[in-house]
GROMACS .gro file of C-alpha atoms in nm:
model
  252
    1MET     CA    1  -0.098   3.733   3.891
    2SER     CA    2  -0.068   3.467   3.814
    3ASP     CA    3  -0.079   3.318   3.501
    4ILE     CA    4  -0.332   3.094   3.348
    5ILE     CA    5  -0.273   2.789   3.178
    6LEU     CA    6  -0.542   2.694   2.934
    7ALA     CA    7  -0.636   2.341   2.891
    8ALA     CA    8  -0.592   2.185   2.511
    9PRO     CA    9  -0.863   2.103   2.378
   10PRO     CA   10  -0.984   1.739   2.412
   11ILE     CA   11  -0.874   1.564   2.089
   12ASP     CA   12  -1.226   1.438   1.855
   13THR     CA   13  -1.063   1.088   1.765
   14ASP     CA   14  -1.322   0.937   1.531
   15ALA     CA   15  -1.334   1.296   1.344
   16GLU     CA   16  -0.953   1.294   1.292
   17ILE     CA   17  -1.006   0.936   1.209
   18ASP     CA   18  -1.281   1.026   0.995
   19ARG     CA   19  -1.115   1.302   0.782
   20LEU     CA   20  -0.698   1.090   0.753
   21ALA     CA   21  -0.968   0.799   0.629
   22ARG     CA   22  -1.183   1.058   0.361
   23ARG     CA   23  -0.790   1.214   0.319
   24TYR     CA   24  -0.631   0.830   0.192
   25LYS     CA   25  -0.917   0.722  -0.012
   26ALA     CA   26  -0.922   1.004  -0.240
   27ALA     CA   27  -0.500   1.047  -0.292
   28GLY     CA   28  -0.409   0.975  -0.602
   29GLY     CA   29  -0.827   1.018  -0.749
   30LEU     CA   30  -0.699   1.318  -0.972
   31GLY     CA   31  -0.388   1.204  -1.160
   32VAL     CA   32  -0.580   0.858  -1.244
   33GLN     CA   33  -0.810   1.063  -1.446
   34LEU     CA   34  -0.476   1.304  -1.586
   35LEU     CA   35  -0.310   0.956  -1.686
   36ASN     CA   36  -0.672   0.862  -1.834
   37ALA     CA   37  -0.724   1.187  -2.045
   38LEU     CA   38  -0.358   1.148  -2.202
   39GLY     CA   39  -0.501   0.763  -2.323
   40THR     CA   40  -0.275   0.601  -2.146
   41GLY     CA   41  -0.375   0.290  -1.973
   42ALA     CA   42  -0.201   0.222  -1.624
   43ASP     CA   43  -0.200  -0.139  -1.678
   44THR     CA   44  -0.005  -0.198  -2.020
   45LEU     CA   45   0.247   0.113  -1.976
   46LEU     CA   46   0.479  -0.093  -1.848
   47ASP     CA   47   0.496  -0.336  -2.158
   48GLN     CA   48   0.642  -0.052  -2.414
   49LEU     CA   49   0.978  -0.003  -2.221
   50PRO     CA   50   1.189  -0.130  -2.377
   51ALA     CA   51   1.346  -0.537  -2.245
   52ASN     CA   52   1.657  -0.396  -2.127
   53ALA     CA   53   1.488  -0.075  -1.938
   54ARG     CA   54   1.203  -0.323  -1.682
   55ASP     CA   55   1.546  -0.535  -1.652
   56GLN     CA   56   1.704  -0.238  -1.461
   57LEU     CA   57   1.399  -0.116  -1.329
   58ASN     CA   58   1.427  -0.313  -0.918
   59GLU     CA   59   1.805  -0.202  -0.956
   60THR     CA   60   1.841   0.175  -1.104
   61THR     CA   61   1.481   0.255  -0.797
   62HIS     CA   62   1.668   0.078  -0.490
   63ALA     CA   63   1.926   0.297  -0.580
   64ALA     CA   64   1.748   0.596  -0.618
   65LEU     CA   65   1.599   0.542  -0.305
   66SER     CA   66   1.882   0.457  -0.125
   67HIS     CA   67   2.051   0.775  -0.279
   68ALA     CA   68   1.705   1.057  -0.274
   69LEU     CA   69   1.724   0.915   0.095
   70THR     CA   70   2.026   1.136   0.194
   71ALA     CA   71   1.987   1.344  -0.051
   72ALA     CA   72   1.629   1.462   0.072
   73SER     CA   73   1.746   1.488   0.398
   74ALA     CA   74   2.079   1.678   0.308
   75SER     CA   75   1.915   2.017   0.119
   76ARG     CA   76   1.690   2.053   0.455
   77ARG     CA   77   1.983   2.250   0.543
   78VAL     CA   78   1.996   2.454   0.261
   79VAL     CA   79   1.643   2.487   0.123
   80PRO     CA   80   1.330   2.514   0.349
   81ASP     CA   81   1.028   2.296   0.352
   82GLN     CA   82   0.793   2.463   0.101
   83ALA     CA   83   0.393   2.559   0.040
   84GLU     CA   84   0.261   2.194  -0.104
   85TRP     CA   85   0.112   2.399  -0.430
   86LEU     CA   86   0.489   2.481  -0.465
   87ASN     CA   87   0.626   2.162  -0.462
   88ARG     CA   88   0.353   2.026  -0.719
   89ALA     CA   89   0.451   2.283  -0.919
   90VAL     CA   90   0.849   2.197  -0.944
   91SER     CA   91   0.746   1.836  -0.937
   92THR     CA   92   0.509   1.852  -1.269
   93GLY     CA   93   0.801   2.089  -1.432
   94LEU     CA   94   1.056   1.811  -1.373
   95GLY     CA   95   0.816   1.587  -1.521
   96ALA     CA   96   0.740   1.780  -1.843
   97ALA     CA   97   1.110   1.819  -1.854
   98GLY     CA   98   1.245   1.470  -1.859
   99GLY     CA   99   1.008   1.316  -2.100
  100PHE     CA  100   1.034   1.612  -2.338
  101GLY     CA  101   1.307   1.420  -2.521
  102GLY     CA  102   1.162   1.071  -2.458
  103LEU     CA  103   1.299   0.777  -2.214
  104PRO     CA  104   1.728   0.933  -2.168
  105THR     CA  105   1.549   1.244  -1.987
  106ALA     CA  106   1.278   1.053  -1.872
  107LEU     CA  107   1.561   0.787  -1.603
  108ALA     CA  108   1.775   1.066  -1.583
  109GLU     CA  109   1.481   1.291  -1.377
  110LEU     CA  110   1.388   0.978  -1.238
  111PRO     CA  111   1.616   1.002  -0.941
  112VAL     CA  112   1.535   1.374  -0.883
  113THR     CA  113   1.198   1.346  -0.836
  114THR     CA  114   1.260   1.032  -0.611
  115THR     CA  115   1.474   1.264  -0.411
  116LEU     CA  116   1.235   1.549  -0.404
  117LEU     CA  117   0.904   1.326  -0.323
  118LEU     CA  118   1.127   1.211  -0.008
  119ARG     CA  119   1.117   1.536   0.090
  120VAL     CA  120   0.792   1.637   0.064
  121ILE     CA  121   0.742   1.367   0.275
  122GLU     CA  122   1.005   1.493   0.514
  123GLY     CA  123   0.809   1.771   0.515
  124VAL     CA  124   0.465   1.667   0.595
  125ALA     CA  125   0.692   1.465   0.870
  126VAL     CA  126   0.765   1.835   0.986
  127GLU     CA  127   0.380   1.943   0.990
  128HIS     CA  128   0.293   1.753   1.237
  129ASP     CA  129   0.654   1.764   1.502
  130PHE     CA  130   0.853   1.487   1.371
  131ASP     CA  131   1.216   1.458   1.354
  132PRO     CA  132   1.333   1.393   0.977
  133THR     CA  133   1.645   1.318   1.064
  134SER     CA  134   1.526   1.044   1.369
  135GLU     CA  135   1.632   0.706   1.216
  136SER     CA  136   1.249   0.585   1.320
  137VAL     CA  137   1.108   0.894   1.126
  138ARG     CA  138   1.342   0.841   0.853
  139PHE     CA  139   1.268   0.463   0.862
  140ASP     CA  140   0.861   0.626   0.771
  141CYS     CA  141   0.939   0.800   0.504
  142VAL     CA  142   1.049   0.587   0.343
  143GLN     CA  143   0.756   0.338   0.456
  144VAL     CA  144   0.538   0.562   0.343
  145PHE     CA  145   0.665   0.423  -0.025
  146GLY     CA  146   0.513   0.090   0.050
  147ALA     CA  147   0.195   0.277  -0.065
  148ALA     CA  148   0.383   0.311  -0.400
  149GLY     CA  149   0.190   0.519  -0.610
  150PRO     CA  150  -0.175   0.695  -0.811
  151LEU     CA  151  -0.098   0.409  -1.036
  152GLU     CA  152  -0.114   0.151  -0.916
  153HIS     CA  153  -0.407   0.291  -0.763
  154ASP     CA  154  -0.721  -0.029  -0.649
  155ASP     CA  155  -1.016  -0.062  -0.488
  156GLY     CA  156  -0.815  -0.187  -0.132
  157SER     CA  157  -0.758  -0.090   0.133
  158ASP     CA  158  -0.424  -0.136   0.148
  159VAL     CA  159  -0.319   0.063   0.490
  160ALA     CA  160  -0.056  -0.255   0.601
  161PHE     CA  161   0.222  -0.013   0.508
  162LEU     CA  162   0.123   0.186   0.868
  163SER     CA  163   0.149  -0.072   1.098
  164ALA     CA  164   0.515  -0.260   1.032
  165ARG     CA  165   0.755  -0.176   1.210
  166MET     CA  166   1.140  -0.289   1.295
  167ALA     CA  167   1.409  -0.237   1.532
  168LEU     CA  168   1.480   0.102   1.387
  169SER     CA  169   1.820   0.189   1.299
  170GLY     CA  170   1.967   0.214   1.010
  171ALA     CA  171   2.002  -0.065   0.890
  172ALA     CA  172   1.649  -0.141   0.903
  173THR     CA  173   1.641   0.123   0.709
  174GLN     CA  174   1.798  -0.059   0.433
  175ALA     CA  175   1.648  -0.302   0.471
  176LEU     CA  176   1.294  -0.186   0.386
  177ILE     CA  177   1.457  -0.031   0.144
  178THR     CA  178   1.508  -0.402   0.001
  179ARG     CA  179   1.108  -0.409   0.042
  180VAL     CA  180   0.980  -0.124  -0.100
  181ALA     CA  181   1.173  -0.068  -0.434
  182PRO     CA  182   1.061  -0.374  -0.584
  183ARG     CA  183   0.653  -0.222  -0.589
  184LEU     CA  184   0.823   0.138  -0.620
  185ALA     CA  185   0.981   0.001  -0.928
  186VAL     CA  186   0.704  -0.095  -1.084
  187VAL     CA  187   0.443   0.191  -1.010
  188LEU     CA  188   0.814   0.435  -1.200
  189GLY     CA  189   0.769   0.176  -1.494
  190GLN     CA  190   0.471   0.275  -1.545
  191LYS     CA  191   0.589   0.721  -1.531
  192LEU     CA  192   0.897   0.589  -1.759
  193ALA     CA  193   0.635   0.407  -2.017
  194ALA     CA  194   0.414   0.693  -1.991
  195GLN     CA  195   0.719   0.948  -2.089
  196THR     CA  196   0.861   0.753  -2.391
  197VAL     CA  197   0.699   0.948  -2.663
  198PRO     CA  198   0.900   1.303  -2.655
  199VAL     CA  199   0.644   1.638  -2.649
  200LEU     CA  200   0.368   1.391  -2.546
  201GLY     CA  201   0.631   1.207  -2.300
  202ALA     CA  202   0.635   1.591  -2.198
  203MET     CA  203   0.262   1.622  -2.091
  204ALA     CA  204   0.282   1.237  -1.934
  205GLY     CA  205   0.506   1.381  -1.744
  206ALA     CA  206   0.413   1.675  -1.623
  207ALA     CA  207   0.080   1.491  -1.487
  208THR     CA  208   0.236   1.183  -1.363
  209ASN     CA  209   0.481   1.416  -1.142
  210TYR     CA  210   0.179   1.608  -0.989
  211ALA     CA  211   0.026   1.313  -0.962
  212TYR     CA  212   0.281   1.119  -0.731
  213THR     CA  213   0.365   1.474  -0.584
  214LYS     CA  214  -0.045   1.532  -0.462
  215TYR     CA  215  -0.068   1.182  -0.400
  216TYR     CA  216   0.254   1.041  -0.171
  217THR     CA  217   0.183   1.453   0.054
  218ASP     CA  218  -0.171   1.317   0.065
  219VAL     CA  219  -0.041   0.952   0.210
  220ALA     CA  220   0.227   1.058   0.427
  221HIS     CA  221   0.005   1.366   0.593
  222VAL     CA  222  -0.224   0.991   0.686
  223HIS     CA  223   0.090   0.775   0.802
  224PHE     CA  224   0.200   1.083   1.049
  225GLY     CA  225  -0.099   1.228   1.111
  226LEU     CA  226  -0.221   0.902   1.222
  227ARG     CA  227   0.147   0.811   1.427
  228ARG     CA  228   0.076   1.155   1.615
  229LEU     CA  229  -0.325   1.063   1.676
  230ALA     CA  230  -0.200   0.715   1.842
  231ILE     CA  231   0.078   0.933   2.068
  232ALA     CA  232  -0.201   1.173   2.155
  233THR     CA  233  -0.470   0.957   2.278
  234ASP     CA  234  -0.198   0.709   2.443
  235VAL     CA  235  -0.387   0.453   2.186
  236PRO     CA  236  -0.185   0.168   2.086
  237HIS     CA  237  -0.055   0.259   1.727
  238ASP     CA  238  -0.233  -0.121   1.533
  239ARG     CA  239  -0.554   0.003   1.710
  240MET     CA  240  -0.563   0.326   1.468
  241VAL     CA  241  -0.467   0.140   1.253
  242ALA     CA  242  -0.764  -0.079   1.291
  243ARG     CA  243  -0.963   0.196   1.307
  244LEU     CA  244  -0.855   0.349   1.045
  245LYS     CA  245  -0.895   0.077   0.804
  246ALA     CA  246  -1.240   0.044   0.928
  247GLU     CA  247  -1.320   0.377   0.830
  248VAL     CA  248  -1.203   0.296   0.494
  249LEU     CA  249  -1.398   0.017   0.442
  250ALA     CA  250  -1.678   0.208   0.537
  251LEU     CA  251  -1.610   0.450   0.264
  252ARG     CA  252  -1.641   0.251  -0.034
   0.00000   0.00000   0.00000
C-alpha cells in the first residue's frame, strides 16, 4: 500500500495579516496601564534620572545590546527556550530585584534584562522556524528592538522596523545596534527612572519588566510571523509589510 501524502492546507493570508495586526496593535497596552497605576507618567520619567546617568545611557545601552546578543545566543546551549508565562515571571522578578535598591541595582539589572529580552526574541524566531545562529536572524532579533518599547507607545503605527534590510553580516548587525541603541536608550532610561525610588522602585521594576517582556514577545511574533508568511506565500516581504501597516491603521 502506497503512502498517501496530504497537501498542506492553503494559507489564509488575509486572516494571518489580521491576526498579526491585532497582536501588534495590542502590544504594550497592559504595561502602560500598570505604569499609570503606579502614578508614574512615562513622558517625564527621564527627567528623574541624574544628569550623569542620562549622559551615559546611550553608551551603556549600546554595550548592553552588543554583549546581550552574544550572551543570549550562548545561553541556548545550556538553557532551553521557556514558555511565555515563565519568561514574564523571570523578567518580573529581575525587575523587582533591580528596583529594590534604587538606581545602582537598577543599572546592574539592565544588561541582564536586555539579555533575557533578546533570548525571548530568539525563542520566538525558533517558533517560526528560523535559525537563531544565522546572521540574518541575529540581525532581525536586534531589529525587533527598533520598535522601542511600551513606554514609547503612541497612536502611530510605526512598522518601518519590519522592512529595513542591509547586507547581512556581523558588521551589519553591529551597525544596526548603533542605530537602534539611541532609541532603546530613551526607553530603558524611562525604565531606570521608574526604578530609582527604593521599594516603590521594586514595584515599578516588576511592572516595567513584565510590560517589556510581553511587548517584545508580541512584536517578535509579528516580525517573524510576517517573514514566515512572506516565505510561505512567495510574496515579497515589503508587500507584506505594506499590507500589515494598512491593516494596523484600519484597526484604529
